[in-house]
XYZ file of C-alpha atoms in Angstrom:
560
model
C -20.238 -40.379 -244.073
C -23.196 -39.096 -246.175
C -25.703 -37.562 -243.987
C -28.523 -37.200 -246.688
C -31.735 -38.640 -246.074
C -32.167 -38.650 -249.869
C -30.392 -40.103 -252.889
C -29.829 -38.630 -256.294
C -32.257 -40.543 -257.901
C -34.396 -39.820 -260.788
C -37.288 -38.510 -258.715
C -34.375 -36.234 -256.927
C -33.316 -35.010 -259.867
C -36.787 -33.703 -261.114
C -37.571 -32.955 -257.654
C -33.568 -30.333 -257.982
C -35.020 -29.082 -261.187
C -38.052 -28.103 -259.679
C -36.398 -26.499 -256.622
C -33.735 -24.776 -259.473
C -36.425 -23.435 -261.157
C -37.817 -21.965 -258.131
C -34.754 -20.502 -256.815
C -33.850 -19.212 -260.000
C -37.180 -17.211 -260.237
C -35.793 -15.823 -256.679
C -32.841 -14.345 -257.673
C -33.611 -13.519 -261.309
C -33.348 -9.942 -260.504
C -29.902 -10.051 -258.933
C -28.043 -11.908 -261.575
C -29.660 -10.278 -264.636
C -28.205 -6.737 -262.715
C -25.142 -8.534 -262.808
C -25.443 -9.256 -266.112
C -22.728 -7.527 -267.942
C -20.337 -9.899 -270.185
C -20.870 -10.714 -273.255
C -23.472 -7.991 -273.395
C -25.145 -5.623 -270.962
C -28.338 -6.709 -272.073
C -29.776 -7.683 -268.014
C -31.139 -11.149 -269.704
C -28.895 -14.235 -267.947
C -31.261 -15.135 -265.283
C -34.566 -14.925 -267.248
C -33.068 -16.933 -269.865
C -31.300 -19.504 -267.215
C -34.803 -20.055 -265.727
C -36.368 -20.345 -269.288
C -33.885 -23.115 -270.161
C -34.203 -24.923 -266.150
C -38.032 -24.582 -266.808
C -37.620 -26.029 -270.319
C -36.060 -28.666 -268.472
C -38.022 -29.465 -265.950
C -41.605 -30.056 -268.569
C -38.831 -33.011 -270.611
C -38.385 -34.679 -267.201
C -41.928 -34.317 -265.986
C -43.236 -35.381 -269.087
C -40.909 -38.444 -269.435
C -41.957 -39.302 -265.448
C -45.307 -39.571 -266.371
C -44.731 -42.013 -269.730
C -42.091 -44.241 -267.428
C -45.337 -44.221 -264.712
C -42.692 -44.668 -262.015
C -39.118 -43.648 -260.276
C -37.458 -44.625 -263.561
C -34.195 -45.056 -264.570
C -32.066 -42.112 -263.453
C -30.270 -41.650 -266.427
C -33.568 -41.088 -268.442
C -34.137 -38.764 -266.237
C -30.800 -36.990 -266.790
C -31.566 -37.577 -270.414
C -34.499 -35.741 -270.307
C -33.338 -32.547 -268.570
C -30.544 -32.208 -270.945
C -32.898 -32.596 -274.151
C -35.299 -30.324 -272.987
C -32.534 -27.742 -271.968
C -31.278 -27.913 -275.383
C -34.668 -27.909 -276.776
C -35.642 -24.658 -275.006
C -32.297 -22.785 -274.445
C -32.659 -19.071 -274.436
C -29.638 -16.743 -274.848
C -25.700 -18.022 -274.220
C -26.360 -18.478 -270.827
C -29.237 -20.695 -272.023
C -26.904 -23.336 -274.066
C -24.045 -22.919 -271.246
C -26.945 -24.632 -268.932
C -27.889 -27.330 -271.516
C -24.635 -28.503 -272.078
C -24.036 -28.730 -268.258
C -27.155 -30.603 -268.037
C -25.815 -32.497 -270.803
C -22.221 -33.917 -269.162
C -24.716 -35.232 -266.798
C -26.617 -37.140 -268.946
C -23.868 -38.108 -271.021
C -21.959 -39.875 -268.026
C -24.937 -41.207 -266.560
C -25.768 -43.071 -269.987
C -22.574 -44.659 -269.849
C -22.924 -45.703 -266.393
C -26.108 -46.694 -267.478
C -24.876 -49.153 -270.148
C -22.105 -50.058 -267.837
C -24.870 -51.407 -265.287
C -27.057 -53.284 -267.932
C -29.181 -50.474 -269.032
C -30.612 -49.005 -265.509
C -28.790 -46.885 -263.211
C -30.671 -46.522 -259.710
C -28.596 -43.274 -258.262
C -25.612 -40.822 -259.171
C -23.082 -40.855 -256.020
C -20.676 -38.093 -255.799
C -18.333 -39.594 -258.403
C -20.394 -39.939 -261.258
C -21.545 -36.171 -260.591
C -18.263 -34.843 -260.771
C -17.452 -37.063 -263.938
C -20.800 -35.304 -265.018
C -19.342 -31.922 -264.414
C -16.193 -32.433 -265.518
C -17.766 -33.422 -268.555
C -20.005 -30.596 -268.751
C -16.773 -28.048 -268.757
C -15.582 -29.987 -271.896
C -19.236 -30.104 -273.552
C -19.279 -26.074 -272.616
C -15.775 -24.820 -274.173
C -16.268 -26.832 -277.587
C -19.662 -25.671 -277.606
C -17.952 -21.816 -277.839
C -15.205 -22.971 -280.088
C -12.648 -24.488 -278.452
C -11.523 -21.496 -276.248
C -12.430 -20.889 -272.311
C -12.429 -17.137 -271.680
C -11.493 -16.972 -267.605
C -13.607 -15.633 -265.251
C -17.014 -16.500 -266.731
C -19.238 -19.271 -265.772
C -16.849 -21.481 -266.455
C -14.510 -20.481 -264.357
C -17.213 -21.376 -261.705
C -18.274 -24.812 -263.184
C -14.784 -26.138 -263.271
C -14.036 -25.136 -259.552
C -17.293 -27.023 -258.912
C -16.324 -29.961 -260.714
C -12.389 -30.296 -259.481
C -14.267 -29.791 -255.843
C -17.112 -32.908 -256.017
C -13.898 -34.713 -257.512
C -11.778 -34.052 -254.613
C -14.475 -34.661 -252.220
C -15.855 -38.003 -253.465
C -14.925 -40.207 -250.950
C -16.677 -38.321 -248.170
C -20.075 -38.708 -249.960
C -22.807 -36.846 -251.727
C -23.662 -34.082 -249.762
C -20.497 -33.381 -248.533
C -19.047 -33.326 -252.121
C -22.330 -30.900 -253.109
C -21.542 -28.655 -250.081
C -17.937 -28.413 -251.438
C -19.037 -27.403 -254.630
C -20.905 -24.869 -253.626
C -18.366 -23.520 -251.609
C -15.705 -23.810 -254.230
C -18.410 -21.986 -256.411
C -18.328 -19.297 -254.290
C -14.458 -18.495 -254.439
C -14.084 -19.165 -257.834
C -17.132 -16.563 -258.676
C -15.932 -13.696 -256.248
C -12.228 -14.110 -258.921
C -14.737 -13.441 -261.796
C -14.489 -9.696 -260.901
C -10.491 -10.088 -261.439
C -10.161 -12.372 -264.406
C -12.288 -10.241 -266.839
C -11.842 -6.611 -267.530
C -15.507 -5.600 -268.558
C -16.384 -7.008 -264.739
C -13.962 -5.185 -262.578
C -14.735 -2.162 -264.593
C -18.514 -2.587 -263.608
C -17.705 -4.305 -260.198
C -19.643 -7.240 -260.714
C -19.173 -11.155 -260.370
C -20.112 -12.966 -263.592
C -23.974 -13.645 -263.798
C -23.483 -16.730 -265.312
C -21.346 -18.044 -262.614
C -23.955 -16.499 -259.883
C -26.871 -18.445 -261.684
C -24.683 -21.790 -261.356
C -24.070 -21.119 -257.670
C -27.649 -20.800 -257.266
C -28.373 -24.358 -259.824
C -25.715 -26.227 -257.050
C -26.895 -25.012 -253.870
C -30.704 -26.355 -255.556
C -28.700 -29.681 -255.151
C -27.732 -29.243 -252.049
C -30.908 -28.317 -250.128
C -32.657 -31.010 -252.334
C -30.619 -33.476 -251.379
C -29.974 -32.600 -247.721
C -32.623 -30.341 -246.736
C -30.045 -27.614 -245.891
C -30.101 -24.192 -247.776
C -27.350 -21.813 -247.664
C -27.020 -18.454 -247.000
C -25.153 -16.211 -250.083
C -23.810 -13.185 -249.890
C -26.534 -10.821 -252.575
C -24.374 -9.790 -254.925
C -24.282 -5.631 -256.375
C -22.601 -3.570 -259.147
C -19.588 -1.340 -257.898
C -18.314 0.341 -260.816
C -14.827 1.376 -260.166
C -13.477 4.892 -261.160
C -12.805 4.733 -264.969
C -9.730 6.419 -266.129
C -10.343 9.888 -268.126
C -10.283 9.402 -272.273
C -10.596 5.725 -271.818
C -10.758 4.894 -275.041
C -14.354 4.130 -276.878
C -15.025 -0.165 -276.915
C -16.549 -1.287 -280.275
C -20.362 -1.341 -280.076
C -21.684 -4.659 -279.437
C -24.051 -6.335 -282.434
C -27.570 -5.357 -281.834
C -29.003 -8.948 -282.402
C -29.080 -12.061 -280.737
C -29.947 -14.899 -282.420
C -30.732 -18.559 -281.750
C -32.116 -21.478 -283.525
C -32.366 -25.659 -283.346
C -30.935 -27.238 -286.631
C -31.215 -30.890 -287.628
C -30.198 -32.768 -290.511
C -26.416 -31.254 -289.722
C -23.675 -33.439 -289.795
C -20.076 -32.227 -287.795
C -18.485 -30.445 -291.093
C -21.266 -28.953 -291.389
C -21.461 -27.518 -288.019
C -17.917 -26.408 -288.578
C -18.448 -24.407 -291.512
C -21.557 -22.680 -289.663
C -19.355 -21.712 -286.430
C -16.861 -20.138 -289.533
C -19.500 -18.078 -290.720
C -21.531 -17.097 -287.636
C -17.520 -15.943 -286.413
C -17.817 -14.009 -289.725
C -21.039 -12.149 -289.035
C -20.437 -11.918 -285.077
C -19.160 -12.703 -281.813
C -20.350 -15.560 -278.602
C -20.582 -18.442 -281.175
C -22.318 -20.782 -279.678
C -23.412 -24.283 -281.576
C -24.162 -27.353 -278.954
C -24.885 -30.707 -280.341
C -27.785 -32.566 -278.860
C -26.482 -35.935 -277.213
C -25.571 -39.347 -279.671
C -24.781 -36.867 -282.265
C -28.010 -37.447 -283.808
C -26.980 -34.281 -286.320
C -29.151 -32.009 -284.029
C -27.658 -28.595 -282.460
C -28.402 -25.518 -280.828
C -27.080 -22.047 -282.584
C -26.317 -19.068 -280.989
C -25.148 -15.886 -282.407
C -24.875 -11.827 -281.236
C -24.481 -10.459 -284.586
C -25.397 -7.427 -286.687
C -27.362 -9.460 -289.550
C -29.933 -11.710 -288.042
C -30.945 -12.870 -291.311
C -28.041 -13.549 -292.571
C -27.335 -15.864 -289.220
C -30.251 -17.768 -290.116
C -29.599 -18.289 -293.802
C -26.353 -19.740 -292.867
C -28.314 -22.321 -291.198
C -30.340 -23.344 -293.876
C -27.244 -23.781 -295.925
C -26.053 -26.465 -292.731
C -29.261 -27.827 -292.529
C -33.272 -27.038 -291.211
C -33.839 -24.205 -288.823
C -36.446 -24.301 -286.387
C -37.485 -22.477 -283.177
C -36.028 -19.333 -284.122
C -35.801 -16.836 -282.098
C -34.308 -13.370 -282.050
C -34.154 -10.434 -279.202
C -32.188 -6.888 -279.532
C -29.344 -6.864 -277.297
C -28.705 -3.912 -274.697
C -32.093 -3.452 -274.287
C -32.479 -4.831 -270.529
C -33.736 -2.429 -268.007
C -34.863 -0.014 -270.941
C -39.093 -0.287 -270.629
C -39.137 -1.869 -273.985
C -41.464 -4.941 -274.651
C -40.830 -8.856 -273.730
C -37.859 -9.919 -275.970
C -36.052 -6.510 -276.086
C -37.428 -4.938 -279.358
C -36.695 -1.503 -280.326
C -40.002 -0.379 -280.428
C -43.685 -1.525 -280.003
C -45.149 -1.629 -283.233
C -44.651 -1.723 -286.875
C -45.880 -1.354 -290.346
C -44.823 -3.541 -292.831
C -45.959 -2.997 -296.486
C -44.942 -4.616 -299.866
C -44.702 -2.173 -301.979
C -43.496 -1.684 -305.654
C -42.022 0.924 -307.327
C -39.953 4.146 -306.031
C -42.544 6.180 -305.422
C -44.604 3.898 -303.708
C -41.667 3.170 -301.686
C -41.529 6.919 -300.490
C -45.320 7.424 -300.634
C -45.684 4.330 -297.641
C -41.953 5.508 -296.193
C -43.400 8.949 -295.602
C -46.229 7.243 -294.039
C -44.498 5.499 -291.340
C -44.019 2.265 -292.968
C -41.247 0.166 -293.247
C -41.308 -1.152 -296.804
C -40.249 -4.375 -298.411
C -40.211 -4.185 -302.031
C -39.828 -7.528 -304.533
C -37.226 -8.417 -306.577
C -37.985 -7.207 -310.398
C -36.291 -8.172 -313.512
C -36.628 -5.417 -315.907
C -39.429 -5.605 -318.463
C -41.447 -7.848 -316.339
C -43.997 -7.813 -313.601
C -43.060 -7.701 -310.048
C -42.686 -11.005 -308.580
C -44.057 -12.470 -305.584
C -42.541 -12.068 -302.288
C -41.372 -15.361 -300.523
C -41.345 -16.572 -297.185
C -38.381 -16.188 -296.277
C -37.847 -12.563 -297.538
C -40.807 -11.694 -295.673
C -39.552 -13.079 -292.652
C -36.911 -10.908 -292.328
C -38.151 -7.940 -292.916
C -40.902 -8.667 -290.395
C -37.835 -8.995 -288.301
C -35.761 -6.208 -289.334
C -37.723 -3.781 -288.551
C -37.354 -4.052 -284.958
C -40.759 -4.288 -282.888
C -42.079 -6.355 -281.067
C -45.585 -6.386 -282.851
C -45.766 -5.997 -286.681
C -48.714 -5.283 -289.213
C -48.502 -6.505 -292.864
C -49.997 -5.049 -295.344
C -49.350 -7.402 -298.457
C -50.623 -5.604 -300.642
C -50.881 -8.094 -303.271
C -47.842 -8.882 -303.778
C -47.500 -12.033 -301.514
C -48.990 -15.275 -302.185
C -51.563 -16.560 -299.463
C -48.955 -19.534 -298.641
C -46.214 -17.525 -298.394
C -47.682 -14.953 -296.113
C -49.117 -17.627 -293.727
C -45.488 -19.540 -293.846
C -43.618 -16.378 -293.683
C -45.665 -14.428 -290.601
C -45.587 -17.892 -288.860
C -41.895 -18.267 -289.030
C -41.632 -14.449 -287.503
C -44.583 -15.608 -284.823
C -41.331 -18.178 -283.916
C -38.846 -15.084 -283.581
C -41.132 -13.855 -280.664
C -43.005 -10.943 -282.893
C -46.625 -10.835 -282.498
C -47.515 -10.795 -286.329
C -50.921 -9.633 -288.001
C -51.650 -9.636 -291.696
C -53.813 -7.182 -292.847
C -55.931 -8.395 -295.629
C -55.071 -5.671 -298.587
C -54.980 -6.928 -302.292
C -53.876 -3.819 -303.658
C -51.584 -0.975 -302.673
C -54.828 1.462 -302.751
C -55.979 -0.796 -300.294
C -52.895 -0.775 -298.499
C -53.002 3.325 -298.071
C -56.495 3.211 -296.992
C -55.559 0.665 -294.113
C -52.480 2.723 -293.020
C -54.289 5.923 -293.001
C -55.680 4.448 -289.650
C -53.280 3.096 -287.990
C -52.453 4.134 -284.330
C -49.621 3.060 -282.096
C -51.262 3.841 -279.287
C -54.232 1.073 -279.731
C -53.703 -2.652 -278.897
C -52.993 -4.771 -281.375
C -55.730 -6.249 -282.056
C -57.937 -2.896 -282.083
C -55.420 -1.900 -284.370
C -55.142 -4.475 -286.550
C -59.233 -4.716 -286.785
C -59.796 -1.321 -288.039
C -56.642 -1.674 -290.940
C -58.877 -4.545 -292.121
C -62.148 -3.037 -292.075
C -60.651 -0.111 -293.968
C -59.270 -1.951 -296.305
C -62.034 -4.027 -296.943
C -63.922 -1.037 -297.330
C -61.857 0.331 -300.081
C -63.273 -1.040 -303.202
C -60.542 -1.544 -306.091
C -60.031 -1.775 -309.331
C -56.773 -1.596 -312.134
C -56.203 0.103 -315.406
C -54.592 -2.170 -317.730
C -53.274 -2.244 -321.847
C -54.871 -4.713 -323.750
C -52.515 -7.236 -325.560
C -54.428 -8.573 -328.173
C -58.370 -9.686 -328.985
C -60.369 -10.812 -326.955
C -63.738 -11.117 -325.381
C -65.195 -9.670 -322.295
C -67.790 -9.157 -320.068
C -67.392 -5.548 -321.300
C -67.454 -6.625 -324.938
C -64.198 -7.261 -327.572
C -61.908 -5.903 -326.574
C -58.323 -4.769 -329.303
C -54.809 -4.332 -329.120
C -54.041 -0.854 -326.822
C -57.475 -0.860 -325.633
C -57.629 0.385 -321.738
C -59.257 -2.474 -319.728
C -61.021 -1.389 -316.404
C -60.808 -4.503 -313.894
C -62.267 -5.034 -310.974
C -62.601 -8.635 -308.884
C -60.186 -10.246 -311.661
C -62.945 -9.234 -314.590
C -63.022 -7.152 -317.320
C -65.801 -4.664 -316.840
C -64.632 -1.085 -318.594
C -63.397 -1.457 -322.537
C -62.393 1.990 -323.404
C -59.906 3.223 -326.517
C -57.681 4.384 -324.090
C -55.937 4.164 -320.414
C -57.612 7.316 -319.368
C -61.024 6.317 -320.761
C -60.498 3.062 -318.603
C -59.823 5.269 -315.808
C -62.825 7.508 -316.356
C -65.180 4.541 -316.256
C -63.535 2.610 -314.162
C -63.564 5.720 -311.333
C -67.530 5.831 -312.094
C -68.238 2.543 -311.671
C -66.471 2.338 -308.177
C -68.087 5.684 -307.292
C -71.678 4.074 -308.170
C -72.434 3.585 -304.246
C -70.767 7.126 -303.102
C -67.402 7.424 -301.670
C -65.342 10.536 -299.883
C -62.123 9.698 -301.138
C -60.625 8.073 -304.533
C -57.131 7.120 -304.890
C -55.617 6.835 -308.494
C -51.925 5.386 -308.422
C -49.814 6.117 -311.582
C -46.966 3.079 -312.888
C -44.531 2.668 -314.396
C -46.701 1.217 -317.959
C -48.654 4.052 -318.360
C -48.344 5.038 -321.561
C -50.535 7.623 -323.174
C -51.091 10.883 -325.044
C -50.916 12.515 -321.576
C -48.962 12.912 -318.568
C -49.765 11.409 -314.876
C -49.704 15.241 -313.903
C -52.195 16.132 -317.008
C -54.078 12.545 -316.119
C -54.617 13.851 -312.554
C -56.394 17.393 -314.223
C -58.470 15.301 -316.514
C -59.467 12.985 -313.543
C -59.895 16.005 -311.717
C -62.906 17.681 -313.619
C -64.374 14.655 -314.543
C -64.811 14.216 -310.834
C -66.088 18.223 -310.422
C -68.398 17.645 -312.618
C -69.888 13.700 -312.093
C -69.198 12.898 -308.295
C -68.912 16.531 -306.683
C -67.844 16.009 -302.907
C -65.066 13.349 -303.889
C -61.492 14.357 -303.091
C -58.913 13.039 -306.003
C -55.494 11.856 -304.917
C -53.409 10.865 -307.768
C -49.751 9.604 -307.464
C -47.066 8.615 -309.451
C -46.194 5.193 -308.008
C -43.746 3.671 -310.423
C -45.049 0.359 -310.074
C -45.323 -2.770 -312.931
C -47.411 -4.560 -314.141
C -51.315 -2.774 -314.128
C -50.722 0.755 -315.450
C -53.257 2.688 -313.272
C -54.424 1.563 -309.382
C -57.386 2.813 -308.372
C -59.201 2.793 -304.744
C -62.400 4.111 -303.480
C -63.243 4.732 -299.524
């Protein structure tokens, strides 16, 4: 006979999640030590209690728009969309698609019943888990790899099965126990654990979702053995395992239909390894991607090709245990600056900076970055917080969409307002690691806002300006998007250009040389020229001139 003073109900079922949640948080530290297969990266019980938490807020939320017990499979329904919603890491869909066997067999008991279902007894939760193992091994493409989680799940399912008869806490009591035996084989059925001597972590944050059940439902916790790493002795000139991909990635995609979804897991094989793509229940064309692979941005541009990618998020595998910040980044902090030319590209390399540069057809201007192509290199270079210096090249709408999408990979993004290269320098010259973030990020911005700016270019043909007419090969000083310098030449430009910016005072002018400069000197002769003019009209300026490379404007040219 059942014992239980307590059905499995929908308010028992929040009322589990809430007490998994809890228990996870408990023994977070002891699986994610354990945490060894696919990758050492010590992540499986954070990102088990992210998904259980994930969860939990569905069912809580959908409790308070029923305003009542409500029907249990709703409930069910609820945990298993808001799993798959929030999953975090392969251990993270392995839990939503357990979560979702659940639901799935409780809808159908549901429909069975006329559309409410009051309870789960101990049969419908083993159907549920039963199901769950099938729901788990498609979701990783078709294959179960013994002695991972599940390994533990099926023992746990074939147990409630077995035990049906004898009621619901009996047949949770024998899952846990079954859990047990099956998780302590782990260690035997997989290589990569024996070597470390360690149970799967997986499997040890399942045995810790089922005995939730169990003291939810009967008020009786159980005591578990706490389980450690025992490396065994490894034999000498053991030969050297292929390194595991430095990225894992994950992402929600709608709009995909099942061929679709096919042709991603091809691909995502192609770039990687633990494959994981889970379809949200009714397949309603909704899924949750997983990939450890080498090319994070190529992961997620195979998504867009199956359909719309959202949520994405991305963490650095191995990284567990290491110091490094919340999602496992290589490194704090970053510069990112869009650049153009080669030797602008060294000039901001040699800097520090990681540079993105924009795609150029020859004989034309350098286009704009998009989006997308800012996203990943906001990604790529590896830390956890990034500052962008746009430098002009990226339109307002691009930089907001693109440093949003990167805000959804985890990275704490901040723009830095520079319209110009010259600006850019001035910004990076003050840059420090060692500040927070937003310290940092203030002072880039006020020094580049204090770098006033201007360009050299060739006139094209007449025309009128605020400067006067202007002819064919006629140096144009701009500055704020008008013509104020008209000079015969681009190093007349630059001459009055340099003294109109210098008008106020400044310490320190910048002159950037492209690739369209074209005159009767040199950039090295343009830089003496600029030189004495500067001796001899605006003593106690230093001159920096460089030869940038860039198109489009044939001269830069920043004051601080």
């Amino acid at each position: 006979m059942d014992t239980s003073h307590r059905v499995l109900d929908a308010a028992t079922l929040r009322d589990w999640a809430h007490t998994a949640v809890s228990d996870l948080i408990t023994h977070i530290d002891e699986i994610n030590r354990l945490n060894v297969f696919p990758v050492a990266d010590a992540d499986t019980g954070a990102n088990m209690l992210f998904t259980m938490r994930s969860a939990l807020a569905e069912a809580n939320a959908g409790a308070n728009t029923d305003g009542g017990p409500g029907c249990v499979a709703r409930a069910a329904a609820a945990l298993s969309a808001g799993a798959l919603n929030g999953a975090r890491g392969n251990s993270g869909v392995i839990l939503s698609q357990i979560l979702r066997g659940i639901a799935d067999v409780t809808a159908a008991a549901a429909a069975d019943s006329g559309g409410e279902l009051g309870r789960i007894d101990a049969a419908l939760l083993g159907a549920g888990l039963r199901r769950g193992v099938d729901l788990v091994i498609a979701s990783m493409g078709g294959e179960e790899v013994p002695g991972t989680i599940v390994s533990v799940l099926r023992a746990a399912a074939e147990a409630v099965a077995e035990c049906a008869d004898e009621g619901l806490v009996a047949a949770v009591t024998a899952a846990g126990d079954a859990a047990v035996v099956a998780l302590e084989k782990t260690t035997e059925q997989l290589d990569v654990l024996a070597d470390a001597g360690a149970v799967d972590a997986g499997g040890r944050g399942l045995l810790v979702l089922l005995d939730a059940l169990r003291s939810t439902i009967s008020g009786q916790a159980p005591a578990r053995t706490v389980y450690e790493i025992a490396p065994r002795q490894m034999p000498p000139h053991a030969p050297a395992e292929r390194p595991a991909p430095q990225f894992e990635v994950m992402y929600r995609l709608d709009g995909c239909d099942p061929p679709a979804a096919d042709a991603l897991r091809d691909r995502l094989e192609e770039l990687g390894d633990s494959v994981a793509i889970a379809a949200a229940p009714a397949t309603d064309g909704t899924y949750s991607v997983h990939v450890h692979t080498d090319d994070a941005g190529a992961a997620v541009e195979a998504g867009l090709v199956a359909g719309r990618p959202s949520r994405i998020v991305i963490s650095v595998l191995g990284s567990g245990g290491t110091g490094l910040p919340a999602g496992g980044w290589t490194r704090e902090r970053a510069v990112l600056a869009v650049v153009d030319g080669d030797g602008a590209a060294e000039l901001f390399a040699a800097e520090g900076a990681n540079v993105l540069r924009p795609d150029v057809t020859a004989g034309h201007p350098a286009t704009d970055i998009s989006a997308h192509q800012l996203m990943r290199a906001v990604v790529d270079t590896g830390a956890a917080q990034v500052m962008v210096l746009p430098n002009g090249y990226v339109a307002a709408e691009e930089l907001v969409a693109g440093c949003t999408a990167a805000i959804g990979w985890g990275i704490d993004v901040v723009p830095i307002p520079t319209g110009s290269m010259v600006q850019g320098l001035a910004a990076l010259a003050v840059h420090e690691t060692d500040r927070p973030a937003v310290d940092d990020g203030y002072t880039m911005a006020r020094a580049a806002g204090a770098a006033r700016h201007g360009s050299v270019r060739i006139a094209t043909e007449s025309a009128l300006t605020w400067a006067g007419r202007c002819q064919p090969g006629d140096g144009l000083g701009i500055a704020g998007d008008e013509v104020l310098i008209v000079a015969a030449d681009a190093v007349g430009a630059a001459i009055g250009l340099l003294d109109l910016l210098l008008a106020s005072g400044g310490d320190l002018a910048t002159v950037l040389v492209g690739a369209g400069f074209e005159a009767d000197v040199d950039a090295e002769a343009l830089g003496d020229i600029l030189e004495e003019h500067m001796h001899d009209h605006h003593p106690g300026t230093e001159l920096v001139t460089y030869r940038t490379g860039h198109r489009g404007d044939a001269l830069l040219i920043g004051v601080e």
